[in-house]
Amino acid sequence: MAEPKKLFIKTYGCQMNVYDSERMAEAMGGAGYVETASADDADMILLNTCHIREKAAEKVYSELGRFKELKAARPDLKIGVAGCVAQAEGEEIMRRQPLVDLVVGPQSYHRLPELEARARGGEKALDTEFPEEDKFTRLKRRPQAKRGPTAFLTVQEGCDKFCAFCVVPYTRGAEVSRPVAQVLGEARDLVERGVREITLLGQNVNAYHGAAEGGDWSLARLIRELAGIDGLERIRFTTSHPNDMDDDLIAAHGDCAKLMPYLHLPVQSGSDRVLKAMNRKHTAEKYLRLIERIRAARPDILMSGDFIVGFPGETEADFADTMALVEAVRYGQCYSFKYSARPGTPAAERALVDADVASERLARLQALLTRQQREIQDEMVGCEVGVLFERKGRMPGQMAGKSDHLHAVYVEGANVAVGDLARVRITASGPNSLAGELV
Ligand code: 5AD
Ligand code: SF4
């Protein structure tokens, strides 16, 4: 048998890209590739890219530049760009960086082996279509391969919301949900391969409406069905839109034991004026009322969110509304960004907030968010939490895992293995993690 070729994938951006990279690696397994952890000995390098902010997109070009010497030393090396930069910039990538042999958009990953063959034949291979056929049914799986205890599973892709700042509706396309049977089949397969926690992914995951016999299923119904799978212990989902949090999904947080008490629910801003300019179609008040209802169902839920500061037109008063909303919610964990104008989005045409003003607001917001995160973490000391152990820690005898609330937890000298789910009493809180001991 021929020596397998080596594939190095570097993944940027969101969890969906992590999932896609796994599926691409599996698909390339069928084309004679095994994954390697280093670019240096690879026969093919694939960058799975992110276009959400300008910084993320520019990283790709600087990374590509670094492969120049590798490619000069080994002319057989093929270099590919996948992900949202591939979708958004297409042929432009090959013009800007002639090292690139292959460009593939997120909806065409099932065609990757064929594109690789074309690139091997000396062609510049490009596919950024939104094809009719379903990539998920065509992406080959590697049967029986053992896996770690946690996995991502994409159930929904794309977005129809068109927030004024966001490229997702253009790079990932219109909202599409995978059929229920396909999702359940993939989940059962993951569990057979050792997975105990599944995070359901979608750009707008709570808008899920997967086709099933007798009509579409909501995300809540899907979660309840997944909860019936023996061996699957934990279910999470991300990312959700406030306008798609239906009553059943809220209720599931209260009555479905396997659904973990953590919810990523981005609001972006606390100012109604800015929310309107962002085309978010909800107010700050509506968001706060929603969180009240979620907390009524699951009082200990840990809230997470995303914020953009310095959106075009944002005044100091608007920003004060954002700070007030954060105070009112009390987040356990958040992501916050300075607005970045993305070509082709409606907001890209509008006048920017002064960059220094935006940076200063971001610093104030992040100080508040860090304080909240730390306070909530500190409150865990003395509590007993469930921890799923994912890997060995850096110290000898140390094991690392995630709590139900998604806090990183370290335990020392305990008799636990990767994949064990155990009760842990939290003994200390550090800047980004908790320490504890087995109960
Ligand atoms: N500028 C800054 N942040 C953005 N996000 C999306 N688009 C932009 C942009 N143009 C942030 C939002 C979103 C998260 C994934 O990235 O907060 O929820
Ligand atoms: Fe982008 Fe999310 Fe808005 Fe969709 S809902 S346009 S993915 S920020």
XYZ file of C-alpha atoms and ligand atoms in Angstrom:
465
model
C 0.000 0.000 0.000
C 1.189 3.505 -0.738
C 2.548 5.550 2.171
C -0.252 7.863 3.380
C 0.112 11.533 2.571
C 0.074 14.015 5.422
C -2.504 16.742 5.938
C -1.981 19.690 8.254
C -5.098 21.715 9.060
C -4.970 24.998 10.925
C -8.317 26.184 12.225
C -9.302 29.774 12.946
C -12.497 31.288 14.306
C -15.567 29.609 15.682
C -16.437 26.109 16.875
C -18.173 25.366 13.600
C -14.794 25.637 11.901
C -13.408 23.141 14.426
C -16.192 20.745 13.501
C -15.687 21.360 9.770
C -11.937 20.735 10.077
C -12.651 17.343 11.662
C -15.043 16.436 8.895
C -12.550 17.567 6.223
C -9.784 15.486 7.837
C -12.086 12.456 7.850
C -13.039 13.041 4.226
C -9.404 13.348 3.191
C -8.735 10.043 4.985
C -10.615 8.456 2.107
C -8.221 10.170 -0.302
C -5.145 8.623 1.334
C -4.314 11.329 3.885
C -3.584 11.146 7.599
C -3.503 14.224 9.799
C -0.217 15.631 11.035
C 0.353 18.154 13.809
C 2.995 20.154 11.983
C 3.139 22.020 8.685
C 6.785 21.028 8.211
C 6.205 17.449 7.078
C 2.810 17.991 5.411
C 1.936 17.134 1.801
C -1.031 19.423 2.044
C -1.722 22.432 4.255
C -5.274 23.612 4.718
C -6.147 26.863 6.478
C -9.735 26.838 7.713
C -10.373 30.549 7.962
C -12.618 33.137 9.628
C -13.942 36.336 8.045
C -15.922 37.729 10.974
C -13.568 40.658 11.691
C -10.857 42.233 9.591
C -8.059 41.082 11.907
C -9.145 37.468 11.578
C -9.225 37.682 7.784
C -5.832 39.392 7.504
C -4.191 36.696 9.657
C -4.711 34.277 6.777
C -2.521 36.232 4.394
C 0.327 36.606 6.874
C 0.117 32.876 7.666
C 0.184 31.989 3.957
C 3.278 34.146 3.451
C 5.090 31.984 5.999
C 4.700 28.883 3.835
C 6.855 30.336 1.046
C 10.048 28.552 2.076
C 8.272 25.267 2.736
C 6.806 25.357 -0.719
C 10.133 26.290 -2.328
C 11.757 23.317 -0.584
C 8.938 20.943 -1.540
C 7.174 21.919 -4.748
C 4.743 18.970 -4.314
C 3.247 20.603 -1.232
C -0.323 21.733 -1.900
C -1.759 24.712 -0.037
C -5.484 25.218 0.377
C -7.733 27.862 1.905
C -11.120 26.796 3.296
C -13.710 28.555 5.453
C -15.292 31.957 5.329
C -12.363 33.897 3.854
C -12.380 31.373 0.988
C -16.106 31.988 0.519
C -15.882 35.768 0.733
C -12.717 36.391 -1.260
C -12.539 33.386 -3.618
C -10.209 33.934 -6.569
C -8.866 37.107 -4.986
C -6.918 34.843 -2.597
C -5.069 33.187 -5.457
C -4.332 36.572 -7.013
C -3.004 37.960 -3.731
C -1.071 34.826 -2.807
C 0.067 32.692 -5.782
C 1.228 29.942 -3.367
C -2.388 28.886 -2.958
C -3.427 25.844 -5.040
C -6.935 25.326 -3.793
C -9.815 27.437 -2.450
C -12.942 25.793 -1.026
C -16.005 27.437 0.526
C -17.864 25.951 3.526
C -20.693 24.508 1.443
C -18.354 22.536 -0.837
C -16.246 20.543 1.622
C -17.553 17.223 0.288
C -15.801 18.119 -2.969
C -12.423 18.538 -1.267
C -10.913 15.178 -2.376
C -11.779 16.007 -5.977
C -10.341 19.524 -5.653
C -7.156 18.082 -4.137
C -6.791 15.732 -7.111
C -7.196 18.649 -9.496
C -4.607 20.665 -7.577
C -2.220 17.649 -7.710
C -2.743 17.711 -11.478
C -1.369 21.234 -11.528
C -4.658 23.128 -11.714
C -5.677 26.052 -9.536
C -8.811 24.485 -8.032
C -11.620 26.693 -6.728
C -15.123 25.914 -5.470
C -17.157 28.535 -3.648
C -20.586 27.505 -4.852
C -23.669 26.902 -2.755
C -24.419 23.506 -4.335
C -27.811 21.801 -4.368
C -26.530 18.539 -2.892
C -26.092 18.175 0.863
C -22.453 18.179 1.933
C -23.206 16.436 5.224
C -24.530 13.274 3.571
C -21.615 13.303 1.141
C -18.785 14.001 3.575
C -17.219 10.606 4.293
C -16.887 9.527 7.921
C -14.069 7.484 9.353
C -15.953 4.584 10.933
C -15.125 3.347 14.428
C -12.348 5.885 15.017
C -12.108 6.402 18.801
C -12.705 9.940 20.022
C -12.285 12.099 23.104
C -15.236 12.575 25.499
C -16.541 15.819 23.957
C -17.637 16.597 20.419
C -19.219 19.311 18.326
C -22.103 18.460 16.045
C -23.336 21.000 13.517
C -27.139 20.852 13.280
C -27.826 24.164 11.579
C -25.829 26.456 9.383
C -26.210 29.908 7.912
C -28.316 32.824 9.028
C -31.285 34.837 7.758
C -31.088 37.568 10.378
C -28.819 40.017 8.533
C -27.490 41.977 11.486
C -26.046 45.094 9.864
C -22.437 44.311 10.861
C -22.270 40.602 10.098
C -20.816 38.635 7.172
C -22.323 35.283 8.173
C -25.455 35.504 5.983
C -23.104 36.040 3.028
C -20.295 33.568 3.848
C -22.385 30.734 5.298
C -25.505 31.479 3.310
C -29.177 31.142 4.183
C -30.326 29.315 7.291
C -30.451 25.520 6.748
C -31.239 22.853 9.363
C -30.028 19.274 9.046
C -32.770 16.628 9.115
C -33.480 15.064 12.520
C -32.596 11.492 11.494
C -29.206 12.621 10.210
C -28.424 14.441 13.452
C -29.563 11.540 15.658
C -27.536 9.085 13.572
C -24.417 11.189 13.900
C -24.967 11.653 17.640
C -25.369 7.878 18.197
C -22.238 7.255 16.171
C -20.288 9.759 18.284
C -21.505 8.148 21.510
C -20.478 4.685 20.255
C -17.037 6.142 19.648
C -16.717 7.290 23.271
C -18.288 10.763 23.268
C -20.167 11.712 26.466
C -20.866 15.400 25.792
C -22.180 16.868 22.553
C -22.350 20.573 21.758
C -24.902 21.238 19.039
C -23.660 23.963 16.730
C -25.314 26.498 14.488
C -24.827 30.175 13.711
C -28.408 30.484 14.850
C -28.801 27.130 16.535
C -32.040 27.875 18.360
C -33.702 28.624 15.015
C -33.229 24.898 14.302
C -36.209 23.348 12.528
C -35.036 19.958 11.279
C -37.219 17.919 8.949
C -38.699 14.752 10.455
C -41.615 12.455 9.739
C -44.752 14.313 10.753
C -43.184 17.772 10.472
C -40.221 19.854 11.581
C -38.679 19.484 15.024
C -37.541 22.416 17.146
C -34.194 22.477 18.938
C -35.916 21.690 22.241
C -37.533 18.587 20.787
C -34.194 17.499 19.316
C -32.486 17.972 22.690
C -35.139 15.932 24.494
C -34.675 13.103 22.005
C -30.867 13.246 22.276
C -31.221 13.082 26.056
C -32.639 9.584 25.577
C -29.379 8.264 24.126
C -27.680 5.977 26.677
C -24.087 6.976 27.306
C -24.613 10.591 26.270
C -24.390 12.497 29.553
C -24.267 16.168 28.605
C -25.812 18.361 25.928
C -24.940 21.964 25.104
C -25.802 24.235 22.187
C -24.441 27.433 20.710
C -24.953 30.164 19.364
C -28.479 31.374 20.008
C -30.426 34.474 18.994
C -32.689 36.082 21.627
C -35.635 36.163 19.213
C -35.531 32.385 18.727
C -35.600 31.329 22.414
C -38.978 29.572 22.447
C -40.906 28.488 25.568
C -40.049 24.828 25.150
C -36.320 25.533 24.938
C -36.539 27.646 28.085
C -38.484 24.863 29.803
C -35.902 22.279 28.711
C -33.300 24.152 30.735
C -35.419 23.421 33.798
C -36.533 19.858 33.160
C -33.909 18.183 30.971
C -31.145 17.024 33.312
C -28.629 16.398 30.538
C -28.953 19.955 29.201
C -26.140 21.873 30.890
C -26.764 25.144 32.808
C -24.896 27.419 30.419
C -26.338 29.635 27.705
C -24.528 31.751 25.147
C -27.032 34.414 24.186
C -25.388 37.375 22.439
C -27.088 40.761 22.746
C -24.326 42.911 21.100
C -25.425 46.191 22.721
C -27.553 47.492 25.572
C -28.807 50.549 23.673
C -32.128 50.312 21.852
C -30.953 52.928 19.361
C -27.869 50.869 18.504
C -29.814 47.595 18.512
C -32.154 49.131 15.946
C -29.252 50.353 13.809
C -27.793 46.842 14.063
C -31.093 45.366 12.792
C -31.271 43.099 15.849
C -35.090 43.305 16.023
C -35.206 43.239 19.838
C -34.804 45.777 22.624
C -32.620 45.657 25.713
C -35.735 45.333 27.856
C -36.948 42.317 25.878
C -33.572 40.645 26.322
C -33.592 41.258 30.077
C -37.133 39.883 30.418
C -36.070 36.822 28.450
C -33.183 36.185 30.831
C -35.561 36.488 33.763
C -37.690 33.723 32.262
C -34.650 31.536 31.592
C -33.461 32.021 35.157
C -36.911 31.184 36.471
C -36.568 27.820 34.711
C -32.938 27.245 35.736
C -31.826 29.620 38.504
C -28.131 28.641 38.426
C -27.725 29.035 34.650
C -24.472 30.718 33.666
C -25.066 33.413 31.064
C -22.634 34.154 28.280
C -22.793 36.750 25.518
C -21.144 38.747 22.753
C -20.777 42.523 22.571
C -19.689 44.924 19.877
C -18.490 48.365 20.962
C -17.965 51.341 18.692
C -20.730 50.375 16.285
C -21.270 53.293 13.839
C -23.250 56.017 15.616
C -22.648 54.660 19.156
C -22.566 57.575 21.606
C -21.296 57.654 25.191
C -24.925 57.408 26.339
C -25.455 54.308 24.177
C -22.344 52.770 25.651
C -23.583 53.567 29.163
C -26.718 51.544 28.305
C -24.498 48.600 27.387
C -22.662 48.839 30.709
C -26.017 49.034 32.536
C -27.288 45.935 30.726
C -24.147 44.014 31.674
C -24.618 45.065 35.302
C -28.216 43.877 35.167
C -27.439 40.475 33.621
C -24.250 39.457 35.445
C -22.442 37.342 32.889
C -20.278 34.370 33.777
C -18.343 34.608 30.541
C -18.397 36.965 27.541
C -16.750 37.860 24.278
C -16.446 41.513 23.356
C -15.100 43.124 20.226
C -14.401 46.481 18.705
C -16.600 46.968 15.664
C -14.851 46.002 12.442
C -16.347 47.181 9.136
C -16.921 44.204 6.840
C -17.154 44.799 3.095
C -20.607 44.089 1.691
C -22.497 44.520 4.975
C -24.909 47.468 5.401
C -23.001 49.009 8.327
C -19.769 49.148 6.301
C -21.137 52.271 4.576
C -21.596 54.181 7.832
C -19.245 56.634 9.579
C -16.930 54.991 12.122
C -16.636 55.881 15.787
C -13.179 57.285 16.578
C -10.819 54.322 17.040
C -9.379 55.539 20.354
C -12.848 56.156 21.749
C -13.877 52.633 20.736
C -10.724 51.113 22.281
C -11.296 52.951 25.515
C -14.927 51.765 25.683
C -13.844 48.204 24.986
C -11.348 48.369 27.832
C -14.042 49.610 30.252
C -16.482 46.917 29.131
C -13.884 44.171 29.389
C -12.887 45.287 32.882
C -16.507 44.950 33.974
C -16.964 41.591 32.235
C -13.758 40.213 33.757
C -14.867 41.355 37.201
C -18.230 39.615 36.811
C -16.650 36.463 35.468
C -14.261 36.339 38.394
C -16.967 37.008 40.986
C -19.152 34.228 39.646
C -16.169 31.887 39.562
C -15.216 32.776 43.127
C -18.751 31.987 44.265
C -18.214 28.402 43.117
C -15.670 27.800 45.897
C -17.199 25.362 48.383
C -19.788 24.137 45.859
C -20.059 20.646 44.481
C -20.122 20.442 40.669
C -20.144 17.765 37.985
C -16.907 17.596 36.011
C -16.254 15.720 32.785
C -12.539 15.007 32.588
C -11.097 15.781 29.158
C -7.323 15.558 29.454
C -4.285 15.335 31.690
C -3.204 18.653 33.248
C 0.277 20.097 32.902
C 1.333 19.097 36.444
C 2.055 15.438 37.181
C -1.035 13.667 38.513
C -3.294 16.546 37.493
C -6.496 16.046 35.488
C -8.443 18.772 33.683
C -12.089 18.923 32.782
C -15.129 21.178 32.467
C -17.828 21.743 35.035
C -21.526 21.739 34.193
C -21.222 25.534 33.973
C -18.290 25.171 31.555
C -15.661 26.330 34.019
C -12.238 24.741 33.529
C -11.577 22.581 36.618
C -8.283 21.016 37.730
C -8.047 18.135 40.173
C -4.800 16.753 41.592
C -3.842 13.254 42.695
C -7.296 11.826 42.022
C -8.007 8.445 40.565
C -9.909 9.595 37.466
C -9.426 8.936 33.760
C -10.203 10.947 30.640
C -13.906 10.492 29.952
C -14.910 10.100 33.615
C -17.753 12.213 34.919
C -17.298 12.874 38.636
C -18.538 15.075 41.471
C -15.953 17.626 42.529
C -15.873 20.075 45.434
C -14.365 23.382 44.344
C -11.562 24.493 46.668
C -10.013 27.491 44.883
C -10.691 29.967 42.085
C -7.912 31.269 39.816
C -8.015 33.848 36.993
C -9.350 31.409 34.386
C -9.981 28.148 36.161
C -11.113 26.395 39.315
C -9.344 23.802 41.444
C -11.145 21.076 43.317
C -11.115 17.626 44.849
C -13.213 14.540 44.207
C -16.204 14.171 46.495
N -17.241 43.585 14.057
C -17.021 43.187 15.329
N -17.556 42.097 15.861
C -18.362 41.344 15.082
N -19.050 40.220 15.323
C -19.689 39.857 14.206
N -19.443 40.738 13.207
C -18.626 41.678 13.736
C -18.038 42.862 13.233
N -18.253 43.266 11.981
C -19.084 39.564 16.641
C -20.517 39.522 17.184
C -20.884 38.087 17.003
C -19.555 37.395 17.183
C -19.476 36.006 16.655
O -18.649 38.228 16.512
O -20.473 39.883 18.542
O -21.848 37.650 17.941
Fe -24.459 37.353 12.220
Fe -25.494 36.167 14.391
Fe -26.657 38.396 13.378
Fe -26.790 36.046 12.034
S -27.710 36.541 14.064
S -26.341 38.046 11.139
S -24.786 35.158 12.499
S -24.601 38.211 14.328
